[in-house]
Short mmCIF file of C-alpha atoms in Angstrom, two decimals:
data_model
loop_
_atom_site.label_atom_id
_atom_site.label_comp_id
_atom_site.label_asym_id
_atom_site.label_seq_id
_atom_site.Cartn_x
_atom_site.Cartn_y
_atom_site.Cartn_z
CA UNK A 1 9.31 5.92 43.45
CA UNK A 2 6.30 3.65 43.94
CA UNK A 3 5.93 2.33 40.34
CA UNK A 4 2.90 0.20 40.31
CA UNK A 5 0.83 -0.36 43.50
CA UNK A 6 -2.00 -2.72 43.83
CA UNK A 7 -4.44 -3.29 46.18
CA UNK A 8 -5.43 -5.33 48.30
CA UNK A 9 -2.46 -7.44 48.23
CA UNK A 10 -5.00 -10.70 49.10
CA UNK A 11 -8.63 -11.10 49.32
CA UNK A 12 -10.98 -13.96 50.24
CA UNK A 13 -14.17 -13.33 48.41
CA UNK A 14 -17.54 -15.54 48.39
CA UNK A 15 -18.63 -16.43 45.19
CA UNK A 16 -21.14 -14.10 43.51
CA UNK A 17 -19.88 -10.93 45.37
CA UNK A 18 -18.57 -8.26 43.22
CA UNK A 19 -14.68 -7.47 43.53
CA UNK A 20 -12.39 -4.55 42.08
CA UNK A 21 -9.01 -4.68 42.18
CA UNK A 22 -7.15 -1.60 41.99
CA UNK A 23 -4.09 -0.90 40.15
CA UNK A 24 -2.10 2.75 40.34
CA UNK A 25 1.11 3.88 38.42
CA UNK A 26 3.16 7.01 38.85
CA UNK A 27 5.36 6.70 35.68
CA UNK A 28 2.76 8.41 33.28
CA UNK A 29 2.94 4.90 30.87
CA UNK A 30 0.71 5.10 28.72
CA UNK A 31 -0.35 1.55 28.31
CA UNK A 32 -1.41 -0.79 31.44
CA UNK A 33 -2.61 -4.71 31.52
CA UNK A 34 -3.84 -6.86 33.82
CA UNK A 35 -3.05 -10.63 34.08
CA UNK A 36 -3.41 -13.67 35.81
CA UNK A 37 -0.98 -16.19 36.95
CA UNK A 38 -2.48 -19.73 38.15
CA UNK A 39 -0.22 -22.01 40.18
CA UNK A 40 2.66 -23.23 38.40
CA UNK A 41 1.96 -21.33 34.80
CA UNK A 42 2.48 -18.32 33.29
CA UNK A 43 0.83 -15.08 32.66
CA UNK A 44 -2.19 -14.79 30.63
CA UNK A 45 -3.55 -11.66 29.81
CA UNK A 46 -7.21 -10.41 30.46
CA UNK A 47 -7.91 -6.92 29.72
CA UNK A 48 -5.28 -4.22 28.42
CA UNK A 49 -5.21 -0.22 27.70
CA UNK A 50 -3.05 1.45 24.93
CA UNK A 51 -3.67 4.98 26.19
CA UNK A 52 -6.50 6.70 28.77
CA UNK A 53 -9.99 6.16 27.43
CA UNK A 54 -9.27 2.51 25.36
CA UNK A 55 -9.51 -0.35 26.31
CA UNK A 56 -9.09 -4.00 24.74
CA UNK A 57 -9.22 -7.70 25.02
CA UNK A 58 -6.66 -9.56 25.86
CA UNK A 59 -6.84 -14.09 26.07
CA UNK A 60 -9.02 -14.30 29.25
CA UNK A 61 -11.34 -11.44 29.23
CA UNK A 62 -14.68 -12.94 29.91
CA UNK A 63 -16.08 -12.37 33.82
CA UNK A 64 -13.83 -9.30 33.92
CA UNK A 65 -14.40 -6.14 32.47
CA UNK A 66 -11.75 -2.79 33.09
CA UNK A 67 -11.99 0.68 32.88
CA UNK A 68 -9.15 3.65 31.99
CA UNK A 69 -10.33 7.06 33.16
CA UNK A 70 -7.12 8.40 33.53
CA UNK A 71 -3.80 8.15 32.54
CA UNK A 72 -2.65 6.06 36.00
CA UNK A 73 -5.78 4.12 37.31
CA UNK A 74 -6.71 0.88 35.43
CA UNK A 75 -8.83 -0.91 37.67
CA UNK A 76 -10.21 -4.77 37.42
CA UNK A 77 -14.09 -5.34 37.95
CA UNK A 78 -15.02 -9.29 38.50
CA UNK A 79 -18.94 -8.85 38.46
CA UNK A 80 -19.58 -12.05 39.63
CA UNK A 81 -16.89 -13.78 41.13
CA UNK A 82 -16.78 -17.42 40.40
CA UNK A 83 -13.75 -20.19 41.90
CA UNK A 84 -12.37 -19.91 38.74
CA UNK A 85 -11.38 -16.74 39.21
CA UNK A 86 -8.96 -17.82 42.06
CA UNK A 87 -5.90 -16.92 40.52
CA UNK A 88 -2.86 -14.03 41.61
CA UNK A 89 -3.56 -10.79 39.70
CA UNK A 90 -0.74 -8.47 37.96
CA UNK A 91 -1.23 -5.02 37.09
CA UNK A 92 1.89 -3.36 34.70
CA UNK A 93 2.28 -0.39 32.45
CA UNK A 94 4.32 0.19 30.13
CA UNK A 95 5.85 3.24 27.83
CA UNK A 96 4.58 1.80 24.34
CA UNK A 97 4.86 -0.85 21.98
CA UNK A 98 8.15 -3.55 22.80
CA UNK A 99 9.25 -1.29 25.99
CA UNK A 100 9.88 -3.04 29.02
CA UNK A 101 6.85 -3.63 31.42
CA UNK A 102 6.70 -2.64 34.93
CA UNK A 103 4.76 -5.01 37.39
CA UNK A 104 2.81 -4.83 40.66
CA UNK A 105 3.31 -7.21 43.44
CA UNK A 106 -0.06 -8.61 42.70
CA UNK A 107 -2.91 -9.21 44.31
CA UNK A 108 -3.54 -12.91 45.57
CA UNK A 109 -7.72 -13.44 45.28
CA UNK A 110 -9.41 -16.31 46.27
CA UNK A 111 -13.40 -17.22 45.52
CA UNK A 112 -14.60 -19.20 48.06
CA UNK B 1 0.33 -13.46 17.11
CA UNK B 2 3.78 -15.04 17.61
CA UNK B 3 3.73 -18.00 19.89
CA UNK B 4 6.94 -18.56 22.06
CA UNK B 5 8.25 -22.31 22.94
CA UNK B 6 10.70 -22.63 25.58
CA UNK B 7 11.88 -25.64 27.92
CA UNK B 8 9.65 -26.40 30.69
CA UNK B 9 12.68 -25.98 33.03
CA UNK B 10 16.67 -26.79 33.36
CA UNK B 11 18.72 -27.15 35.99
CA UNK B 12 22.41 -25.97 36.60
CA UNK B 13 25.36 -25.75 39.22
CA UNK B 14 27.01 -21.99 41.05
CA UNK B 15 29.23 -20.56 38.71
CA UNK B 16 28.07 -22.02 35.57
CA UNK B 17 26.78 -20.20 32.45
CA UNK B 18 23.37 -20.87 31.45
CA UNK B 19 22.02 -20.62 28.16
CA UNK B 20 18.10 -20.67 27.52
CA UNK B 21 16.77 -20.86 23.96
CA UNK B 22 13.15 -19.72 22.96
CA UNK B 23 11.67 -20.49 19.34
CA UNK B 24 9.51 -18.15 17.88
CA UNK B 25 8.80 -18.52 14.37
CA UNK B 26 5.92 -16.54 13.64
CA UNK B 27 7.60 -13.30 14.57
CA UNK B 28 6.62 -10.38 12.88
CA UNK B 29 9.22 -8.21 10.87
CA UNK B 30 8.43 -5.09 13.60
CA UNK B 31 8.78 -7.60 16.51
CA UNK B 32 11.27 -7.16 19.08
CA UNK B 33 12.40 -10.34 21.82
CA UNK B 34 12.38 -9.69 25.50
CA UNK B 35 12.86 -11.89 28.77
CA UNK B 36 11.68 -11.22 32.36
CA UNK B 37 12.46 -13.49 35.36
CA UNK B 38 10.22 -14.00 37.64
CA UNK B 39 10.82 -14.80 41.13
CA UNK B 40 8.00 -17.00 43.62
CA UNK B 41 5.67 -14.06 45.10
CA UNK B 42 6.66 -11.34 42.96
CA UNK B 43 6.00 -9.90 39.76
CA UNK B 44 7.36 -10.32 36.20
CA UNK B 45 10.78 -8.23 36.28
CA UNK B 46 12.33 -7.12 32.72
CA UNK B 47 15.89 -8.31 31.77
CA UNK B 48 16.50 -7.51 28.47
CA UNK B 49 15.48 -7.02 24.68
CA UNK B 50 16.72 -7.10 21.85
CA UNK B 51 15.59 -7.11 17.45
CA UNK B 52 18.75 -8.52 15.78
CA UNK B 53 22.05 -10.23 16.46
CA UNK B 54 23.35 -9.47 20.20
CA UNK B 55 22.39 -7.33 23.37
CA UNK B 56 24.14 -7.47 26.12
CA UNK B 57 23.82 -5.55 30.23
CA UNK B 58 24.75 -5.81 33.15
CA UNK B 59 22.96 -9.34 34.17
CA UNK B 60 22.79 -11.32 30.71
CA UNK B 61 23.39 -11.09 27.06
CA UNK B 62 20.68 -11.52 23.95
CA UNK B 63 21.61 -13.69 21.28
CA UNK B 64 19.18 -13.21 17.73
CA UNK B 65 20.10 -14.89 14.42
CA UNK B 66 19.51 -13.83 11.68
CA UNK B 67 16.48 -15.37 10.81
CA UNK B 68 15.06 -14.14 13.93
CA UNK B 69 12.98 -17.77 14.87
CA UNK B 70 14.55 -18.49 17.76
CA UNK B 71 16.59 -16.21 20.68
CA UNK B 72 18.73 -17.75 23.59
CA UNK B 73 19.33 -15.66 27.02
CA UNK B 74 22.80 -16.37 28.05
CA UNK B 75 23.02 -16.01 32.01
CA UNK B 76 26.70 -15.73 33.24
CA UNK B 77 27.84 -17.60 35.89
CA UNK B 78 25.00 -18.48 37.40
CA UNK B 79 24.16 -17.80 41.62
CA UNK B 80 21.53 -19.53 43.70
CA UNK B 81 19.48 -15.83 43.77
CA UNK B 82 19.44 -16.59 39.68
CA UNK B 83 16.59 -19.70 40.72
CA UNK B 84 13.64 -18.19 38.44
CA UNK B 85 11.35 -18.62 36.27
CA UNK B 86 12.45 -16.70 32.91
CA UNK B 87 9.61 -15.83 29.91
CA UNK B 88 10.53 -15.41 26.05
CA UNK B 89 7.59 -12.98 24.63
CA UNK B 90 7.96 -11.35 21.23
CA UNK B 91 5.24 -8.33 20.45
CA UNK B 92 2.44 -8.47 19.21
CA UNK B 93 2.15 -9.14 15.58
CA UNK B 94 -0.17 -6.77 14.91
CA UNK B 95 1.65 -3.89 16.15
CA UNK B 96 -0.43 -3.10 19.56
CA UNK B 97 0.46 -3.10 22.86
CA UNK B 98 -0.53 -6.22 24.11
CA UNK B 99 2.09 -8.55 25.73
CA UNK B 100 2.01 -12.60 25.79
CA UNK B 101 3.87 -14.42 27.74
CA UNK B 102 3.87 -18.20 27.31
CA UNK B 103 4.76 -20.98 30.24
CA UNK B 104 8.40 -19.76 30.86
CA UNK B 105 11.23 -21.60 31.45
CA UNK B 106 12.04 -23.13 35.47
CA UNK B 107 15.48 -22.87 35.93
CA UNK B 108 16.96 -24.50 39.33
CA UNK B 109 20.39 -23.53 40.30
CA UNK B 110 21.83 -25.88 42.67
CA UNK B 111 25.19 -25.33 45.04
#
């Protein structure tokens, strides 16, 4: 059982290049998120989906935008990477509202 | 949304119990409390959850008064591999899906 996969699992990216990170689940959750974890502080969230075809904002959203075609694929879209975006990316999913969340193994990104 | 405050980090020894206490007194009446632990290089991992008075599995137990404002994650006897970071979240307020997690708590456990 995969769970959630990400990809890639680290990227160096110049800065104005346009980046998406992928993010795959085989548990048929309906909602997904992505977050970001800066060294030495917690998660904040930027983008999340309740179901396929919704999306929302979550505390960082801005220089990210998302997408949620289907029920397992909710990928991350950095237009215009900046250095501020350096940062390790989660993906998770999750079965509803206050169910536990599944998490990726992240992807480590680094604007250069 | 309810905001989560937890210690910054603690330390403790092998064998010892460690208790962590999160205050969250903004949570909603539909609310539920849940920890993850997160390890360096990995992602967020789920430990438990709970609404009301006490949950307990296989690694900790959940401990809610009844006024709900604060929760405390007891961790039994304690093992070096327990060396985490652990994260208090409550849901959202509004009744969505979204998921906050605040700064988490360090905890070091020493031989």
């Amino acid at each position: 059982i995969a769970g959630i996969t990400q990809a890639p699992t680290s990227q160096i990216l110049a800065a104005g290049r346009r980046m998406t990170l992928r993010c795959t689940q085989d548990m048929r959750h309906n909602a997904m998120y992505w977050y970001r974890q800066d060294l030495g502080l917690g998660l904040r969230l930027i983008h999340y989906s309740n179901t396929a075809g919704t999306t929302g904002k979550g505390e960082v959203p801005d220089g990210y935008s998302v997408s949620r075609a289907n029920t397992d694929d909710f990928p991350l879209t950095l237009a215009s990477a900046v250095p501020s975006q350096t940062s390790v990316y989660f993906c998770a999913s999750s079965d509803g509202e206050n169910t536990e969340a599944f998490f990726g193994q992240g992807t480590r990104l680094t604007v250069v | 949304l309810a905001k989560t405050t937890q210690p910054i980090s603690m330390d403790s020894y092998e064998g010892q119990e460690v208790n962590i206490t999160c205050s969250h007194n903004n949570i909603a009446t539909n609310d539920y409390i849940t920890w993850y632990q997160q390890f360096p290089s990995q992602g967020p991992r789920f430990i438990i959850q709970g609404y009301k008075t006490k949950v307990t599995n296989e690694v900790a137990s959940l401990f809610i008064p009844a006024d709900r404002k604060s929760s405390t994650l007891s961790l039994p006897r304690v093992s070096l591999s327990d060396t985490a970071v652990y994260y208090c979240l409550v849901g959202d307020g509004t009744g969505g899906f979204k998921t906050i997690f605040g700064a988490g708590t360090r905890l070091f456990v020493k031989a």
